[in-house]
Amino acid sequence: MNLKTIAITPFAQGIIKVDCEAGDEPGTIRTRPGMVVCARHHETSEPGAVAPALAKHPIQDRLMEREANREANAIVEVPVKMFFNKTDNAITANYRAYDTGTGAPLCTGDGKNAKRQSEAGDSTQTITQVPCPGPDRCAFAQAAGNACRRQVKMVVQIDGQDDLLSVFEVRSSSINNFRTLTAQLRMIELRFAGLRHVPLKLQMWKASSVASNYQPFDLLRLSINAASDADAMATVKQARDAASAQGLVDEFDSVFGGAAGEYDPMETLGDDFQLVSDFYEPTRVTRRATQRRIESATPTEAARESAGSVIADAVRRATEHRTRTSGPEGVEPRGRGFESCQPRHLHQERTFFGT
């Protein structure tokens, strides 16, 4: 590890994710209409547990006191402000691969190029630059014991948090969430001449598609937490003027975002794997389950199931092509995966419905 290139990022005291529950089929996960706020430490677990639960963050109880959350009996709205002033620093997305047995980071890529940890001839660890075709087309990502998935991270501060020098990370693996949140952040940045101090709400919304069998799944979006844009702008101007009058430097983009390309690539993968383990969905599970259904079905049912599988594969491949040719803003009709603050086995394979 090069100590001069250790990635310095804002201290995250908690993680915000869409809640989830077990799906109808074994090994599947389905989103629930609500968010969870996890702390960075784990609860006490029973002896022999593979992975203890992430503890609930104390601020979650305060969020439940909001009217919208009380009515829904779930956290469907979180008042936030952006920590960074520029969209490119506020939200990021990349592919990350882990060793599912040890949780060790292995590779990080952007869909075109990747940096992978490997062993040099003298048995020391080294970083190798390799092509990044994405997890569906990468032999390394599909090798036994490896799991690669898209990761989206948005950095926010929750209104009323007790430590203004820390942040919360909104985590997702959904391309739909990335596209929606990025587009909204760019509009907010332009309209308010920056993201800092703009009063916002992180909210839930529903979508459905052919890939989800027309079943609704839950996504994230931002909205202005004020009666009007004019009221929001008055709040922003007051906060910015107050910081200037007090002699405070009110911009952190240059501190954390300016030299990101110089950081040790494996340091950027230093997350606790359990924070993101539920985002990792090898498609082998779905295909094995489909094959078992075909083998046990009648000839007519088997033909229908097989045809559906072929169509699904065609849709997936077409989507991958659009995503590769249009960049990170490309459309993917099927997004996946969220982790609640529940115990997870790091090696368990899952399939996701929604987001």
Short mmCIF file of C-alpha atoms in Angstrom, two decimals:
data_model
loop_
_atom_site.label_atom_id
_atom_site.label_comp_id
_atom_site.label_asym_id
_atom_site.label_seq_id
_atom_site.Cartn_x
_atom_site.Cartn_y
_atom_site.Cartn_z
CA MET A 1 0.00 0.00 0.00
CA ASN A 2 1.38 3.37 -1.03
CA LEU A 3 0.88 5.55 2.05
CA LYS A 4 1.17 8.70 -0.07
CA THR A 5 -1.83 7.78 -2.19
CA ILE A 6 -4.26 6.54 0.47
CA ALA A 7 -7.74 7.68 -0.49
CA ILE A 8 -9.00 10.39 1.87
CA THR A 9 -12.77 10.53 1.93
CA PRO A 10 -15.31 12.16 4.26
CA PHE A 11 -15.91 10.16 7.44
CA ALA A 12 -19.18 8.24 7.00
CA GLN A 13 -21.00 7.59 10.24
CA GLY A 14 -23.81 5.67 8.58
CA ILE A 15 -25.24 4.08 5.43
CA ILE A 16 -28.66 4.74 3.86
CA LYS A 17 -30.17 1.95 1.74
CA VAL A 18 -33.48 0.75 0.44
CA ASP A 19 -34.89 -1.94 2.72
CA CYS A 20 -35.40 -5.47 1.45
CA GLU A 21 -36.84 -8.85 2.32
CA ALA A 22 -36.55 -12.44 1.12
CA GLY A 23 -38.13 -13.04 -2.29
CA ASP A 24 -40.65 -15.70 -3.28
CA GLU A 25 -37.92 -18.09 -4.42
CA PRO A 26 -34.97 -19.29 -2.31
CA GLY A 27 -31.96 -17.01 -2.56
CA THR A 28 -33.90 -14.02 -3.89
CA ILE A 29 -34.32 -10.53 -2.47
CA ARG A 30 -37.23 -8.15 -3.00
CA THR A 31 -37.20 -4.45 -2.10
CA ARG A 32 -39.58 -3.04 0.49
CA PRO A 33 -41.12 0.47 0.41
CA GLY A 34 -38.77 2.08 2.89
CA MET A 35 -35.18 2.94 3.71
CA VAL A 36 -32.92 1.79 6.51
CA VAL A 37 -30.10 3.75 8.11
CA CYS A 38 -27.29 1.47 9.28
CA ALA A 39 -24.45 2.35 11.61
CA ARG A 40 -20.88 1.38 10.77
CA HIS A 41 -20.62 -1.13 13.61
CA HIS A 42 -22.19 -4.55 14.00
CA GLU A 43 -24.60 -5.82 16.58
CA THR A 44 -23.63 -8.56 18.98
CA SER A 45 -24.27 -11.86 17.25
CA GLU A 46 -24.71 -15.43 18.33
CA PRO A 47 -21.58 -17.60 18.43
CA GLY A 48 -20.89 -19.22 15.08
CA ALA A 49 -22.71 -16.60 12.99
CA VAL A 50 -20.90 -15.97 9.71
CA ALA A 51 -21.73 -12.27 9.56
CA PRO A 52 -23.35 -10.33 12.41
CA ALA A 53 -26.00 -7.73 11.69
CA LEU A 54 -25.15 -4.11 11.04
CA ALA A 55 -26.59 -2.08 13.88
CA LYS A 56 -29.43 0.37 13.33
CA HIS A 57 -28.25 3.97 13.41
CA PRO A 58 -29.78 6.01 16.29
CA ILE A 59 -30.95 8.73 13.88
CA GLN A 60 -33.40 6.24 12.36
CA ASP A 61 -35.70 6.61 15.39
CA ARG A 62 -35.73 10.39 14.96
CA LEU A 63 -36.51 10.06 11.27
CA MET A 64 -39.53 7.91 12.15
CA GLU A 65 -41.01 10.92 13.97
CA ARG A 66 -41.51 12.75 10.68
CA GLU A 67 -45.14 12.84 9.56
CA ALA A 68 -44.59 11.10 6.22
CA ASN A 69 -42.65 8.29 7.89
CA ARG A 70 -45.21 7.84 10.67
CA GLU A 71 -48.02 7.57 8.14
CA ALA A 72 -46.13 5.00 6.07
CA ASN A 73 -44.78 3.19 9.15
CA ALA A 74 -41.45 3.17 7.32
CA ILE A 75 -38.72 5.62 6.41
CA VAL A 76 -39.89 6.91 3.04
CA GLU A 77 -38.45 10.42 3.40
CA VAL A 78 -35.09 11.65 4.72
CA PRO A 79 -34.28 15.40 4.90
CA VAL A 80 -30.77 15.84 3.53
CA LYS A 81 -28.29 18.37 2.21
CA MET A 82 -25.42 17.57 -0.12
CA PHE A 83 -21.91 17.56 1.35
CA PHE A 84 -20.24 18.38 -1.96
CA ASN A 85 -21.00 21.34 -4.18
CA LYS A 86 -20.51 19.56 -7.52
CA THR A 87 -22.44 16.60 -8.88
CA ASP A 88 -19.36 14.70 -10.06
CA ASN A 89 -18.12 14.52 -6.46
CA ALA A 90 -21.54 14.08 -4.86
CA ILE A 91 -22.37 10.80 -6.61
CA THR A 92 -20.13 8.13 -8.12
CA ALA A 93 -20.57 4.70 -9.72
CA ASN A 94 -18.15 1.92 -10.62
CA TYR A 95 -17.77 -1.84 -10.73
CA ARG A 96 -16.13 -3.53 -7.76
CA ALA A 97 -15.12 -7.14 -7.29
CA TYR A 98 -14.58 -8.88 -3.97
CA ASP A 99 -13.47 -12.26 -2.72
CA THR A 100 -16.76 -13.50 -1.28
CA GLY A 101 -14.98 -15.76 1.19
CA THR A 102 -12.70 -13.17 2.82
CA GLY A 103 -14.38 -9.93 1.77
CA ALA A 104 -11.06 -8.69 0.35
CA PRO A 105 -11.24 -6.21 -2.55
CA LEU A 106 -9.96 -7.60 -5.84
CA CYS A 107 -10.73 -5.24 -8.70
CA THR A 108 -12.33 -1.91 -9.54
CA GLY A 109 -13.40 -0.73 -12.99
CA ASP A 110 -15.53 1.73 -14.92
CA GLY A 111 -16.82 -0.53 -17.69
CA LYS A 112 -13.85 0.24 -19.92
CA ASN A 113 -10.70 -0.06 -17.80
CA ALA A 114 -10.08 -1.77 -14.46
CA LYS A 115 -7.30 -2.04 -11.91
CA ARG A 116 -6.92 -5.51 -10.43
CA GLN A 117 -4.91 -6.81 -7.53
CA SER A 118 -2.53 -9.61 -8.48
CA GLU A 119 0.62 -11.31 -7.24
CA ALA A 120 3.96 -10.36 -8.80
CA GLY A 121 6.84 -12.78 -9.41
CA ASP A 122 8.41 -11.92 -6.05
CA SER A 123 5.11 -12.80 -4.29
CA THR A 124 4.31 -9.16 -3.52
CA GLN A 125 0.89 -7.69 -4.24
CA THR A 126 0.72 -5.47 -7.30
CA ILE A 127 -1.92 -3.60 -9.29
CA THR A 128 -2.48 -4.50 -12.94
CA GLN A 129 -4.51 -2.48 -15.43
CA VAL A 130 -6.87 -4.66 -17.45
CA PRO A 131 -9.91 -4.15 -19.72
CA CYS A 132 -13.27 -3.92 -17.93
CA PRO A 133 -16.15 -5.39 -19.97
CA GLY A 134 -18.51 -5.39 -16.98
CA PRO A 135 -19.38 -8.34 -14.70
CA ASP A 136 -21.64 -10.13 -17.19
CA ARG A 137 -18.80 -10.49 -19.72
CA CYS A 138 -15.78 -10.71 -17.42
CA ALA A 139 -14.30 -14.19 -16.84
CA PHE A 140 -12.57 -12.95 -13.67
CA ALA A 141 -15.84 -11.65 -12.23
CA GLN A 142 -17.61 -14.95 -12.94
CA ALA A 143 -14.86 -17.14 -11.48
CA ALA A 144 -15.77 -19.15 -8.39
CA GLY A 145 -15.25 -17.16 -5.21
CA ASN A 146 -15.37 -13.77 -6.93
CA ALA A 147 -18.32 -11.40 -7.07
CA CYS A 148 -18.47 -8.18 -9.08
CA ARG A 149 -21.26 -5.65 -9.06
CA ARG A 150 -21.98 -2.04 -9.84
CA GLN A 151 -21.82 0.24 -6.79
CA VAL A 152 -23.43 3.68 -6.55
CA LYS A 153 -22.55 6.03 -3.69
CA MET A 154 -24.03 9.46 -2.93
CA VAL A 155 -22.64 11.54 -0.06
CA VAL A 156 -25.18 13.48 2.05
CA GLN A 157 -25.71 14.97 5.48
CA ILE A 158 -28.99 14.35 7.31
CA ASP A 159 -30.72 17.34 8.88
CA GLY A 160 -30.23 17.18 12.64
CA GLN A 161 -27.20 14.87 12.66
CA ASP A 162 -24.99 15.43 15.68
CA ASP A 163 -21.62 15.64 13.88
CA LEU A 164 -21.24 18.18 11.08
CA LEU A 165 -17.79 16.81 10.18
CA SER A 166 -19.26 13.47 9.07
CA VAL A 167 -21.57 12.26 6.33
CA PHE A 168 -24.00 9.48 5.44
CA GLU A 169 -23.50 7.43 2.29
CA VAL A 170 -26.53 6.54 0.19
CA ARG A 171 -25.63 3.12 -1.24
CA SER A 172 -27.21 1.30 -4.17
CA SER A 173 -26.36 -0.99 -7.07
CA SER A 174 -29.16 0.31 -9.28
CA ILE A 175 -28.46 1.99 -12.61
CA ASN A 176 -31.96 3.45 -12.37
CA ASN A 177 -31.09 5.13 -9.08
CA PHE A 178 -27.80 6.39 -10.50
CA ARG A 179 -29.46 7.89 -13.57
CA THR A 180 -32.30 9.50 -11.60
CA LEU A 181 -30.17 10.95 -8.81
CA THR A 182 -27.42 12.16 -11.14
CA ALA A 183 -29.89 13.92 -13.43
CA GLN A 184 -31.60 15.61 -10.50
CA LEU A 185 -28.30 16.69 -8.94
CA ARG A 186 -27.17 18.27 -12.21
CA MET A 187 -30.43 20.23 -12.42
CA ILE A 188 -30.12 21.37 -8.79
CA GLU A 189 -26.47 22.35 -9.25
CA LEU A 190 -27.35 24.49 -12.27
CA ARG A 191 -30.49 26.05 -10.78
CA PHE A 192 -28.97 26.95 -7.40
CA ALA A 193 -25.39 27.60 -8.59
CA GLY A 194 -24.14 24.63 -6.58
CA LEU A 195 -25.44 21.84 -4.36
CA ARG A 196 -24.34 23.06 -0.94
CA HIS A 197 -27.09 24.15 1.49
CA VAL A 198 -29.97 23.33 -0.87
CA PRO A 199 -32.74 21.80 1.32
CA LEU A 200 -33.61 18.40 -0.14
CA LYS A 201 -35.59 15.26 0.63
CA LEU A 202 -34.48 11.75 -0.29
CA GLN A 203 -37.69 9.92 -1.15
CA MET A 204 -38.99 6.61 -2.46
CA TRP A 205 -40.79 6.06 -5.75
CA LYS A 206 -42.01 2.99 -7.61
CA ALA A 207 -41.39 1.65 -11.09
CA SER A 208 -42.02 -1.61 -12.92
CA SER A 209 -40.85 -3.23 -16.14
CA VAL A 210 -41.00 -6.40 -18.19
CA ALA A 211 -37.85 -7.60 -16.41
CA SER A 212 -39.64 -7.32 -13.05
CA ASN A 213 -42.67 -9.21 -14.41
CA TYR A 214 -44.54 -5.90 -14.11
CA GLN A 215 -44.18 -6.05 -10.34
CA PRO A 216 -43.38 -2.64 -8.79
CA PHE A 217 -39.98 -2.09 -7.21
CA ASP A 218 -38.72 0.79 -5.13
CA LEU A 219 -36.28 3.48 -6.22
CA LEU A 220 -34.76 6.67 -4.81
CA ARG A 221 -35.23 10.26 -5.89
CA LEU A 222 -34.57 13.79 -4.62
CA SER A 223 -37.03 16.65 -4.20
CA ILE A 224 -36.80 20.21 -2.91
CA ASN A 225 -37.58 20.38 0.81
CA ALA A 226 -39.25 23.79 0.66
CA ALA A 227 -42.58 25.31 -0.36
CA SER A 228 -41.03 26.63 -3.59
CA ASP A 229 -37.72 27.02 -5.38
CA ALA A 230 -37.73 30.68 -4.31
CA ASP A 231 -38.00 29.68 -0.64
CA ALA A 232 -35.25 27.12 -1.12
CA MET A 233 -33.01 29.74 -2.75
CA ALA A 234 -33.61 32.12 0.16
CA THR A 235 -32.43 29.39 2.55
CA VAL A 236 -29.38 28.70 0.39
CA LYS A 237 -28.45 32.40 0.14
CA GLN A 238 -28.84 32.91 3.88
CA ALA A 239 -26.58 29.95 4.69
CA ARG A 240 -23.93 30.95 2.16
CA ASP A 241 -23.93 34.59 3.28
CA ALA A 242 -23.66 33.53 6.93
CA ALA A 243 -20.67 31.29 6.21
CA SER A 244 -18.97 34.07 4.27
CA ALA A 245 -19.64 36.66 6.99
CA GLN A 246 -18.17 34.33 9.61
CA GLY A 247 -15.05 33.76 7.54
CA LEU A 248 -15.75 30.06 6.99
CA VAL A 249 -14.54 28.22 3.91
CA ASP A 250 -17.69 26.52 2.70
CA GLU A 251 -16.46 24.16 -0.03
CA PHE A 252 -14.95 20.68 0.28
CA ASP A 253 -14.75 19.53 -3.34
CA SER A 254 -11.10 20.53 -3.73
CA VAL A 255 -10.16 18.65 -0.54
CA PHE A 256 -11.76 15.30 -1.37
CA GLY A 257 -12.43 15.36 -5.10
CA GLY A 258 -9.49 17.11 -6.71
CA ALA A 259 -6.92 14.31 -6.85
CA ALA A 260 -9.14 11.23 -6.92
CA GLY A 261 -7.31 9.82 -9.90
CA GLU A 262 -4.04 9.72 -7.95
CA TYR A 263 -5.35 7.52 -5.15
CA ASP A 264 -4.31 3.94 -4.58
CA PRO A 265 -7.08 2.06 -6.47
CA MET A 266 -7.31 -0.71 -3.89
CA GLU A 267 -7.80 1.82 -1.12
CA THR A 268 -10.99 2.92 -2.84
CA LEU A 269 -12.17 -0.67 -2.41
CA GLY A 270 -11.56 -0.76 1.30
CA ASP A 271 -15.24 -0.94 2.27
CA ASP A 272 -16.47 -3.60 4.63
CA PHE A 273 -17.82 -6.19 2.18
CA GLN A 274 -20.92 -6.71 4.30
CA LEU A 275 -21.99 -3.14 3.56
CA VAL A 276 -22.40 -4.10 -0.09
CA SER A 277 -22.64 -7.91 -0.07
CA ASP A 278 -26.34 -7.95 -0.95
CA PHE A 279 -25.61 -6.00 -4.11
CA TYR A 280 -23.74 -8.99 -5.54
CA GLU A 281 -26.01 -11.18 -7.66
CA PRO A 282 -24.38 -13.88 -9.81
CA THR A 283 -26.79 -14.69 -12.66
CA ARG A 284 -25.87 -18.37 -12.27
CA VAL A 285 -28.53 -18.65 -9.53
CA THR A 286 -31.34 -17.53 -11.82
CA ARG A 287 -30.23 -19.80 -14.65
CA ARG A 288 -29.96 -22.85 -12.39
CA ALA A 289 -33.42 -22.19 -10.96
CA THR A 290 -34.84 -21.77 -14.47
CA GLN A 291 -33.22 -25.01 -15.62
CA ARG A 292 -34.70 -26.91 -12.67
CA ARG A 293 -38.17 -25.57 -13.52
CA ILE A 294 -37.74 -26.60 -17.17
CA GLU A 295 -36.63 -30.12 -16.21
CA SER A 296 -39.65 -30.64 -13.93
CA ALA A 297 -42.23 -29.02 -16.23
CA THR A 298 -44.52 -30.58 -18.82
CA PRO A 299 -43.35 -30.31 -22.47
CA THR A 300 -45.63 -27.31 -23.08
CA GLU A 301 -44.56 -25.59 -19.87
CA ALA A 302 -40.90 -26.34 -20.57
CA ALA A 303 -41.13 -24.82 -24.03
CA ARG A 304 -42.77 -21.71 -22.62
CA GLU A 305 -40.15 -21.42 -19.84
CA SER A 306 -37.27 -21.95 -22.26
CA ALA A 307 -38.64 -19.35 -24.66
CA GLY A 308 -39.04 -16.89 -21.81
CA SER A 309 -35.45 -17.48 -20.78
CA VAL A 310 -34.24 -16.84 -24.33
CA ILE A 311 -36.25 -13.62 -24.51
CA ALA A 312 -34.92 -12.50 -21.12
CA ASP A 313 -31.36 -13.18 -22.25
CA ALA A 314 -31.96 -11.20 -25.45
CA VAL A 315 -33.36 -8.27 -23.49
CA ARG A 316 -30.40 -8.38 -21.09
CA ARG A 317 -27.85 -8.45 -23.92
CA ALA A 318 -29.55 -5.59 -25.74
CA THR A 319 -29.60 -3.59 -22.52
CA GLU A 320 -25.91 -4.26 -21.96
CA HIS A 321 -25.17 -3.04 -25.48
CA ARG A 322 -27.11 0.20 -24.90
CA THR A 323 -25.38 0.71 -21.56
CA ARG A 324 -21.93 0.23 -23.12
CA THR A 325 -22.60 2.55 -26.03
CA SER A 326 -24.32 5.28 -24.01
CA GLY A 327 -22.06 5.32 -20.93
CA PRO A 328 -23.19 5.43 -17.31
CA GLU A 329 -26.40 7.19 -18.24
CA GLY A 330 -27.57 4.23 -20.37
CA VAL A 331 -30.89 2.60 -19.64
CA GLU A 332 -31.07 -0.73 -17.92
CA PRO A 333 -34.62 -2.00 -17.46
CA ARG A 334 -33.67 -4.21 -14.60
CA GLY A 335 -31.78 -2.94 -11.61
CA ARG A 336 -31.12 -4.90 -8.46
CA GLY A 337 -30.28 -5.19 -4.94
CA PHE A 338 -30.28 -3.59 -1.58
CA GLU A 339 -29.09 -4.67 1.80
CA SER A 340 -30.96 -4.09 5.04
CA CYS A 341 -29.27 -4.06 8.44
CA GLN A 342 -29.66 -7.82 8.75
CA PRO A 343 -27.07 -10.62 8.97
CA ARG A 344 -25.85 -11.86 5.59
CA HIS A 345 -23.62 -14.77 4.60
CA LEU A 346 -20.82 -13.35 2.51
CA HIS A 347 -20.67 -16.35 0.22
CA GLN A 348 -24.42 -16.63 -0.40
CA GLU A 349 -25.59 -16.06 -3.97
CA ARG A 350 -28.76 -14.05 -4.48
CA THR A 351 -31.05 -12.81 -7.20
CA PHE A 352 -32.75 -9.44 -6.90
CA PHE A 353 -36.04 -8.03 -8.06
CA GLY A 354 -36.24 -4.30 -8.45
CA THR A 355 -34.05 -1.21 -8.49
#
